[in-house]
mmCIF file of C-alpha atoms and ligand atoms in Angstrom:
data_model
loop_
_atom_site.group_PDB
_atom_site.id
_atom_site.type_symbol
_atom_site.label_atom_id
_atom_site.label_comp_id
_atom_site.label_asym_id
_atom_site.label_seq_id
_atom_site.Cartn_x
_atom_site.Cartn_y
_atom_site.Cartn_z
ATOM 1 C CA MET A 1 36.216 119.285 232.669
ATOM 2 C CA THR A 2 38.754 121.605 231.083
ATOM 3 C CA VAL A 3 35.905 123.725 229.686
ATOM 4 C CA GLY A 4 34.285 123.900 233.131
ATOM 5 C CA VAL A 5 37.483 124.875 234.921
ATOM 6 C CA SER A 6 38.367 127.439 232.234
ATOM 7 C CA LYS A 7 34.943 128.997 232.783
ATOM 8 C CA ALA A 8 35.509 128.923 236.541
ATOM 9 C CA LEU A 9 38.694 130.952 236.027
ATOM 10 C CA GLU A 10 36.922 133.348 233.683
ATOM 11 C CA LEU A 11 34.193 133.866 236.288
ATOM 12 C CA GLY A 12 36.834 134.509 238.945
ATOM 13 C CA VAL A 13 35.579 131.872 241.387
ATOM 14 C CA LYS A 14 37.544 131.204 244.571
ATOM 15 C CA ALA A 15 37.196 127.420 244.754
ATOM 16 C CA VAL A 16 35.557 124.530 242.937
ATOM 17 C CA VAL A 17 33.547 121.553 244.149
ATOM 18 C CA CYS A 18 32.030 118.346 242.803
ATOM 19 C CA ALA A 19 30.415 115.182 244.055
ATOM 20 C CA SER A 20 31.799 112.130 242.366
ATOM 21 C CA THR A 21 31.741 108.382 241.975
ATOM 22 C CA GLY A 22 35.478 108.828 241.299
ATOM 23 C CA ASN A 23 36.367 109.934 237.789
ATOM 24 C CA THR A 24 34.872 113.415 238.008
ATOM 25 C CA SER A 25 36.865 114.014 241.192
ATOM 26 C CA ALA A 26 40.076 112.876 239.493
ATOM 27 C CA SER A 27 39.607 115.154 236.498
ATOM 28 C CA LEU A 28 38.396 118.161 238.485
ATOM 29 C CA ALA A 29 41.320 117.752 240.881
ATOM 30 C CA ALA A 30 43.785 117.676 237.961
ATOM 31 C CA TYR A 31 42.412 120.714 236.132
ATOM 32 C CA ALA A 32 41.949 122.662 239.368
ATOM 33 C CA ALA A 33 45.593 121.942 240.224
ATOM 34 C CA LYS A 34 46.713 123.313 236.862
ATOM 35 C CA ALA A 35 44.430 126.338 237.274
ATOM 36 C CA GLY A 36 45.667 126.998 240.813
ATOM 37 C CA LEU A 37 42.148 126.727 242.244
ATOM 38 C CA PRO A 38 41.367 125.083 245.580
ATOM 39 C CA CYS A 39 39.259 121.984 244.971
ATOM 40 C CA ILE A 40 36.913 120.050 247.247
ATOM 41 C CA VAL A 41 35.557 116.686 246.143
ATOM 42 C CA LEU A 42 32.734 114.852 247.884
ATOM 43 C CA ILE A 43 32.819 111.101 247.420
ATOM 44 C CA PRO A 44 30.670 108.303 248.826
ATOM 45 C CA ALA A 45 32.896 107.052 251.674
ATOM 46 C CA GLY A 46 34.418 103.653 250.974
ATOM 47 C CA LYS A 47 32.713 103.339 247.594
ATOM 48 C CA ILE A 48 35.129 104.760 245.088
ATOM 49 C CA ALA A 49 37.775 102.860 243.191
ATOM 50 C CA LEU A 50 41.378 103.138 244.287
ATOM 51 C CA GLY A 51 42.826 104.472 241.019
ATOM 52 C CA LYS A 52 40.423 107.411 241.073
ATOM 53 C CA LEU A 53 40.937 108.162 244.761
ATOM 54 C CA ALA A 54 44.710 108.099 244.255
ATOM 55 C CA GLN A 55 44.420 110.678 241.461
ATOM 56 C CA ALA A 56 42.249 113.122 243.421
ATOM 57 C CA MET A 57 44.537 112.837 246.439
ATOM 58 C CA MET A 58 47.770 113.204 244.477
ATOM 59 C CA TYR A 59 46.444 116.282 242.630
ATOM 60 C CA GLY A 60 45.968 117.902 246.034
ATOM 61 C CA ALA A 61 42.176 118.084 246.260
ATOM 62 C CA ILE A 62 40.511 118.155 249.662
ATOM 63 C CA VAL A 63 38.851 114.739 249.590
ATOM 64 C CA VAL A 64 35.725 114.468 251.730
ATOM 65 C CA GLY A 65 34.192 111.023 252.228
ATOM 66 C CA VAL A 66 30.451 111.431 252.775
ATOM 67 C CA LYS A 67 28.797 108.659 254.762
ATOM 68 C CA GLY A 68 26.107 108.112 252.158
ATOM 69 C CA ASN A 69 25.816 107.367 248.452
ATOM 70 C CA PHE A 70 26.631 109.578 245.451
ATOM 71 C CA ASP A 71 23.137 111.079 245.372
ATOM 72 C CA VAL A 72 23.544 112.330 248.954
ATOM 73 C CA ALA A 73 27.002 113.709 248.145
ATOM 74 C CA LEU A 74 25.628 115.523 245.100
ATOM 75 C CA GLN A 75 22.848 117.139 247.132
ATOM 76 C CA MET A 76 25.516 118.404 249.522
ATOM 77 C CA ALA A 77 27.661 119.731 246.667
ATOM 78 C CA VAL A 78 24.643 121.559 245.193
ATOM 79 C CA SER A 79 23.850 123.115 248.597
ATOM 80 C CA ALA A 80 27.505 124.027 249.091
ATOM 81 C CA SER A 81 27.537 125.791 245.741
ATOM 82 C CA LYS A 82 24.518 127.860 246.753
ATOM 83 C CA GLN A 83 25.357 128.554 250.385
ATOM 84 C CA VAL A 84 29.125 128.311 250.801
ATOM 85 C CA GLY A 85 30.134 129.960 247.526
ATOM 86 C CA LEU A 86 31.909 127.006 245.898
ATOM 87 C CA TYR A 87 31.648 126.689 242.104
ATOM 88 C CA LEU A 88 29.907 123.415 241.191
ATOM 89 C CA LEU A 89 31.440 121.351 238.403
ATOM 90 C CA ASN A 90 29.161 118.343 238.136
ATOM 91 C CA SER A 91 27.325 117.788 234.874
ATOM 92 C CA ILE A 92 24.437 120.007 236.051
ATOM 93 C CA ASN A 93 26.856 122.757 235.097
ATOM 94 C CA PRO A 94 26.076 123.546 231.420
ATOM 95 C CA PHE A 95 29.743 124.188 230.599
ATOM 96 C CA ARG A 96 30.510 120.553 231.448
ATOM 97 C CA ILE A 97 27.990 119.431 228.823
ATOM 98 C CA GLU A 98 29.519 121.867 226.305
ATOM 99 C CA GLY A 99 32.873 120.166 226.807
ATOM 100 C CA GLN A 100 31.543 116.623 226.859
ATOM 101 C CA LYS A 101 29.568 117.088 223.651
ATOM 102 C CA THR A 102 32.831 117.332 221.706
ATOM 103 C CA ALA A 103 33.193 113.565 222.125
ATOM 104 C CA ALA A 104 30.429 113.309 219.500
ATOM 105 C CA PHE A 105 32.596 115.419 217.191
ATOM 106 C CA GLU A 106 35.533 113.068 217.850
ATOM 107 C CA ILE A 107 33.459 110.003 217.014
ATOM 108 C CA CYS A 108 32.423 111.430 213.633
ATOM 109 C CA ASP A 109 35.948 112.688 212.982
ATOM 110 C CA GLN A 110 37.456 109.276 213.718
ATOM 111 C CA LEU A 111 34.890 107.571 211.476
ATOM 112 C CA GLY A 112 35.827 109.827 208.535
ATOM 113 C CA TRP A 113 32.785 112.062 209.123
ATOM 114 C CA GLN A 114 30.411 109.153 209.043
ATOM 115 C CA VAL A 115 27.766 108.955 211.757
ATOM 116 C CA PRO A 116 27.480 105.560 213.455
ATOM 117 C CA ASP A 117 24.086 103.857 213.448
ATOM 118 C CA ARG A 118 24.209 103.559 217.216
ATOM 119 C CA VAL A 119 26.201 104.990 220.109
ATOM 120 C CA VAL A 120 26.143 102.887 223.261
ATOM 121 C CA LEU A 121 26.982 104.601 226.548
ATOM 122 C CA PRO A 122 27.053 103.584 230.180
ATOM 123 C CA VAL A 123 24.689 105.859 232.104
ATOM 124 C CA GLY A 124 25.042 107.109 235.662
ATOM 125 C CA ASN A 125 24.180 110.753 236.208
ATOM 126 C CA ALA A 126 23.361 110.882 232.470
ATOM 127 C CA GLY A 127 25.601 113.835 231.637
ATOM 128 C CA ASN A 128 27.438 111.935 228.920
ATOM 129 C CA ILE A 129 24.422 110.705 226.997
ATOM 130 C CA THR A 130 22.887 114.187 227.196
ATOM 131 C CA ALA A 131 26.087 115.800 225.965
ATOM 132 C CA TYR A 132 26.815 113.355 223.139
ATOM 133 C CA TRP A 133 23.283 113.755 221.792
ATOM 134 C CA LYS A 134 23.661 117.548 221.874
ATOM 135 C CA GLY A 135 26.946 117.212 219.987
ATOM 136 C CA PHE A 136 25.481 115.006 217.258
ATOM 137 C CA LYS A 137 22.467 117.285 216.821
ATOM 138 C CA GLU A 138 24.695 120.340 216.493
ATOM 139 C CA LEU A 139 26.867 118.637 213.870
ATOM 140 C CA LYS A 140 23.749 117.881 211.844
ATOM 141 C CA ALA A 141 22.282 121.357 212.286
ATOM 142 C CA LEU A 142 25.561 122.835 211.018
ATOM 143 C CA GLY A 143 25.542 120.549 207.986
ATOM 144 C CA PHE A 144 28.674 118.531 208.872
ATOM 145 C CA VAL A 145 26.723 115.265 208.900
ATOM 146 C CA GLU A 146 23.446 114.156 207.394
ATOM 147 C CA LYS A 147 22.017 111.745 209.911
ATOM 148 C CA LEU A 148 21.858 111.100 213.639
ATOM 149 C CA PRO A 149 22.696 107.944 215.580
ATOM 150 C CA LYS A 150 20.343 106.013 217.809
ATOM 151 C CA MET A 151 21.453 106.590 221.400
ATOM 152 C CA VAL A 152 21.598 103.554 223.672
ATOM 153 C CA GLY A 153 21.897 104.097 227.420
ATOM 154 C CA VAL A 154 23.034 101.181 229.549
ATOM 155 C CA GLN A 155 22.623 101.131 233.328
ATOM 156 C CA ALA A 156 23.571 98.597 235.968
ATOM 157 C CA ALA A 157 20.517 96.623 237.104
ATOM 158 C CA GLY A 158 20.943 97.813 240.702
ATOM 159 C CA ALA A 159 21.007 101.469 239.644
ATOM 160 C CA SER A 160 18.714 101.704 236.654
ATOM 161 C CA PRO A 161 15.991 104.338 237.130
ATOM 162 C CA ILE A 162 16.326 105.613 233.554
ATOM 163 C CA ALA A 163 16.207 102.152 231.970
ATOM 164 C CA LYS A 164 13.137 101.353 234.090
ATOM 165 C CA ALA A 165 11.361 104.584 233.142
ATOM 166 C CA PHE A 166 12.163 103.989 229.471
ATOM 167 C CA ALA A 167 10.846 100.417 229.585
ATOM 168 C CA ALA A 168 7.652 101.618 231.257
ATOM 169 C CA ASN A 169 7.311 104.459 228.759
ATOM 170 C CA SER A 170 7.122 106.765 231.762
ATOM 171 C CA ALA A 171 7.740 110.503 231.472
ATOM 172 C CA THR A 172 9.470 110.528 234.836
ATOM 173 C CA ILE A 173 11.913 108.370 236.794
ATOM 174 C CA GLU A 174 11.524 106.768 240.158
ATOM 175 C CA PRO A 175 14.819 107.330 241.995
ATOM 176 C CA VAL A 176 16.527 104.214 243.388
ATOM 177 C CA LYS A 177 17.114 104.701 247.117
ATOM 178 C CA ASP A 178 20.023 102.347 247.650
ATOM 179 C CA PRO A 179 21.745 101.857 244.308
ATOM 180 C CA GLU A 180 24.205 98.957 244.228
ATOM 181 C CA THR A 181 26.527 97.628 241.529
ATOM 182 C CA VAL A 182 30.100 96.512 240.977
ATOM 183 C CA ALA A 183 30.295 99.380 238.469
ATOM 184 C CA THR A 184 30.849 102.059 241.107
ATOM 185 C CA ALA A 185 31.139 104.850 238.526
ATOM 186 C CA ILE A 186 27.456 104.431 237.637
ATOM 187 C CA ARG A 187 26.204 103.594 241.125
ATOM 188 C CA ILE A 188 23.706 106.455 241.004
ATOM 189 C CA GLY A 189 20.042 106.227 241.988
ATOM 190 C CA ASN A 190 18.802 109.720 241.186
ATOM 191 C CA PRO A 191 20.516 110.982 238.014
ATOM 192 C CA VAL A 192 20.336 114.767 237.682
ATOM 193 C CA ASN A 193 20.151 114.686 233.900
ATOM 194 C CA TRP A 194 17.403 112.047 233.715
ATOM 195 C CA LYS A 195 14.954 114.253 231.826
ATOM 196 C CA ARG A 196 17.422 115.161 229.131
ATOM 197 C CA ALA A 197 18.557 111.541 228.891
ATOM 198 C CA LEU A 198 15.008 110.264 228.356
ATOM 199 C CA ASN A 199 14.614 112.976 225.761
ATOM 200 C CA ALA A 200 17.802 111.883 223.939
ATOM 201 C CA LEU A 201 16.627 108.269 223.926
ATOM 202 C CA LYS A 202 13.218 109.197 222.539
ATOM 203 C CA GLU A 203 14.377 111.813 220.032
ATOM 204 C CA SER A 204 17.048 109.508 218.639
ATOM 205 C CA ASN A 205 14.709 106.524 218.434
ATOM 206 C CA GLY A 206 17.159 104.779 220.728
ATOM 207 C CA THR A 207 16.766 102.580 223.740
ATOM 208 C CA ALA A 208 17.795 102.061 227.351
ATOM 209 C CA LEU A 209 18.513 98.814 229.109
ATOM 210 C CA ALA A 210 19.830 97.400 232.351
ATOM 211 C CA VAL A 211 22.561 94.778 232.676
ATOM 212 C CA THR A 212 23.472 92.685 235.694
ATOM 213 C CA ASP A 213 26.827 92.835 237.487
ATOM 214 C CA ASP A 214 27.521 89.365 236.127
ATOM 215 C CA ASP A 215 26.914 90.630 232.554
ATOM 216 C CA ILE A 216 29.235 93.578 233.264
ATOM 217 C CA ILE A 217 32.101 91.425 234.546
ATOM 218 C CA LYS A 218 31.726 88.986 231.634
ATOM 219 C CA ALA A 219 31.829 91.891 229.160
ATOM 220 C CA GLN A 220 34.883 93.392 230.899
ATOM 221 C CA LYS A 221 36.718 90.077 230.565
ATOM 222 C CA LEU A 222 35.510 89.559 226.988
ATOM 223 C CA LEU A 223 36.908 92.873 225.791
ATOM 224 C CA ALA A 224 40.177 92.315 227.645
ATOM 225 C CA ARG A 225 40.647 88.748 226.445
ATOM 226 C CA ARG A 226 39.453 89.191 222.854
ATOM 227 C CA GLU A 227 40.752 92.654 222.074
ATOM 228 C CA GLY A 228 43.414 93.428 224.674
ATOM 229 C CA ILE A 229 41.453 96.428 225.917
ATOM 230 C CA PHE A 230 41.181 96.816 229.681
ATOM 231 C CA ILE A 231 38.267 98.967 230.818
ATOM 232 C CA GLU A 232 36.653 99.568 234.189
ATOM 233 C CA PRO A 233 33.339 97.874 235.080
ATOM 234 C CA ALA A 234 31.113 100.897 234.340
ATOM 235 C CA SER A 235 32.545 101.088 230.840
ATOM 236 C CA ALA A 236 31.951 97.391 230.308
ATOM 237 C CA ALA A 237 28.244 98.066 230.817
ATOM 238 C CA SER A 238 28.197 99.452 227.281
ATOM 239 C CA ILE A 239 29.669 96.214 225.879
ATOM 240 C CA ALA A 240 27.274 94.128 227.981
ATOM 241 C CA GLY A 241 24.384 96.254 226.724
ATOM 242 C CA LEU A 242 25.354 95.784 223.095
ATOM 243 C CA LYS A 243 25.708 92.024 223.636
ATOM 244 C CA LYS A 244 22.179 91.950 225.031
ATOM 245 C CA LEU A 245 20.791 93.916 222.084
ATOM 246 C CA VAL A 246 22.487 91.508 219.661
ATOM 247 C CA GLU A 247 21.156 88.483 221.544
ATOM 248 C CA ASN A 248 17.652 89.993 221.468
ATOM 249 C CA GLY A 249 17.928 90.436 217.699
ATOM 250 C CA GLU A 250 17.601 94.202 217.965
ATOM 251 C CA VAL A 251 20.762 95.001 215.993
ATOM 252 C CA ASP A 252 21.406 94.438 212.293
ATOM 253 C CA ALA A 253 24.670 92.702 211.383
ATOM 254 C CA ASP A 254 25.796 95.535 209.102
ATOM 255 C CA GLU A 255 25.324 98.376 211.590
ATOM 256 C CA THR A 256 28.196 100.643 212.598
ATOM 257 C CA ILE A 257 28.145 100.809 216.378
ATOM 258 C CA VAL A 258 30.280 102.802 218.767
ATOM 259 C CA CYS A 259 30.527 101.633 222.372
ATOM 260 C CA VAL A 260 32.060 104.306 224.535
ATOM 261 C CA ALA A 261 34.598 102.764 226.907
ATOM 262 C CA THR A 262 34.571 105.579 229.408
ATOM 263 C CA GLY A 263 37.247 104.534 231.899
ATOM 264 C CA HIS A 264 40.502 102.580 231.891
ATOM 265 C CA GLY A 265 40.625 99.310 233.816
ATOM 266 C CA LEU A 266 43.456 100.504 236.025
ATOM 267 C CA LYS A 267 41.059 103.015 237.555
ATOM 268 C CA ASP A 268 39.619 100.075 239.471
ATOM 269 C CA PRO A 269 42.342 97.432 239.812
ATOM 270 C CA GLU A 270 40.701 95.882 242.872
ATOM 271 C CA ALA A 271 37.513 95.057 240.949
ATOM 272 C CA ALA A 272 39.625 93.405 238.249
ATOM 273 C CA VAL A 273 41.742 91.318 240.590
ATOM 274 C CA ARG A 274 38.620 90.190 242.467
ATOM 275 C CA VAL A 275 37.085 88.559 239.388
ATOM 276 C CA CYS A 276 40.184 86.993 237.817
ATOM 277 C CA GLU A 277 41.831 83.643 238.403
ATOM 278 C CA GLY A 278 44.326 83.844 241.282
ATOM 279 C CA ILE A 279 48.126 83.862 241.086
ATOM 280 C CA ILE A 280 49.722 80.431 241.026
ATOM 281 C CA GLU A 281 52.621 80.491 243.486
ATOM 282 C CA ILE A 282 55.438 78.011 242.967
ATOM 283 C CA GLU A 283 58.875 77.166 244.288
ATOM 284 C CA PRO A 284 61.628 78.661 242.101
ATOM 285 C CA SER A 285 62.251 75.424 240.195
ATOM 286 C CA LEU A 286 61.692 74.367 236.585
ATOM 287 C CA GLU A 287 59.908 71.222 237.738
ATOM 288 C CA ALA A 288 57.351 73.296 239.565
ATOM 289 C CA LEU A 289 56.846 75.505 236.499
ATOM 290 C CA GLU A 290 56.546 72.451 234.259
ATOM 291 C CA LYS A 291 53.778 71.142 236.496
ATOM 292 C CA VAL A 292 51.866 74.372 236.041
ATOM 293 C CA VAL A 293 52.386 74.358 232.270
ATOM 294 C CA LYS A 294 51.191 70.771 231.986
ATOM 295 C CA SER A 295 48.153 71.368 234.180
HETATM 296 C C1 PLP B 1 33.833 105.403 233.855
HETATM 297 C C2 PLP B 1 32.516 106.079 233.815
HETATM 298 N N1 PLP B 1 31.609 105.650 232.941
HETATM 299 C C3 PLP B 1 30.392 106.200 232.864
HETATM 300 C C4 PLP B 1 30.025 107.228 233.676
HETATM 301 C C5 PLP B 1 28.629 107.753 233.570
HETATM 302 O O1 PLP B 1 28.566 109.036 233.026
HETATM 303 P P1 PLP B 1 27.326 109.937 233.363
HETATM 304 O O2 PLP B 1 27.329 110.109 234.866
HETATM 305 O O3 PLP B 1 27.556 111.197 232.638
HETATM 306 O O4 PLP B 1 26.107 109.199 232.913
HETATM 307 C C6 PLP B 1 30.924 107.731 234.605
HETATM 308 C C7 PLP B 1 30.576 108.829 235.500
HETATM 309 O O5 PLP B 1 31.254 109.150 236.431
HETATM 310 C C8 PLP B 1 32.199 107.142 234.672
HETATM 311 O O6 PLP B 1 33.120 107.551 235.559
#
């Protein structure tokens, strides 16, 4: 987002806009605040996680809740950019992809300039998977690395047009009208970057798959309780996807695999609290505590 907002300043725009399932609005609001640019974010009303909403609001963005899903909000943002003169900073904007692709550079850097065998990403609007693949290809073209990873895109079952198209070997997607999933960040039925995502999957000899909300919640808990890493549901889709690939025997035991955990768990504390065991309330006495310990 910092690349996009820097470009917005360079172009001398008056205000910036995005549609968002939450995280894009938080980051645009932050960078716009620093840049001194007015910022309008369009979010699906009632469907974004509290941590993200709090960020956009605190950074001073004008937060507009659209009575519709993300896809409707994005259409409005695109129209607003054409007709009202707002500068659009969703991942249709090529400068966003230029910034996001540097995550591929970071992965190779952090692996000592080794390329992983696979990179597993949650997929919503498909900007990330498009950008990472571009980054890896550029590193190879420039001679920094010698191979390319297989890209794996994971969608939530209730919002999985790309996974469906991939499974059907179709050259086009069928948009999902009413996408639904606990992973609100990837609750997207008509991803703008679908073509480039399908291309990345094919070119990289990768794969796409869909995981259920139950799989996502289990993966979120698994990572938290095994590794002490708390991620939001959309991010856990990548872990759930890898688990499914392993269970299907599609992954070799010696592969190096990177799962991108895109968002921190505190972005969506309500989703976390909803799926965890409740608080045990007791009287302030040792006996009461002992009872809990023994049980
Ligand atoms: C936490 C999180 N994970 C994954 C994604 C999906 O990224 P993309 O829309 O680029 O596919 C998003 C998008 O907002 C997100 O917020």
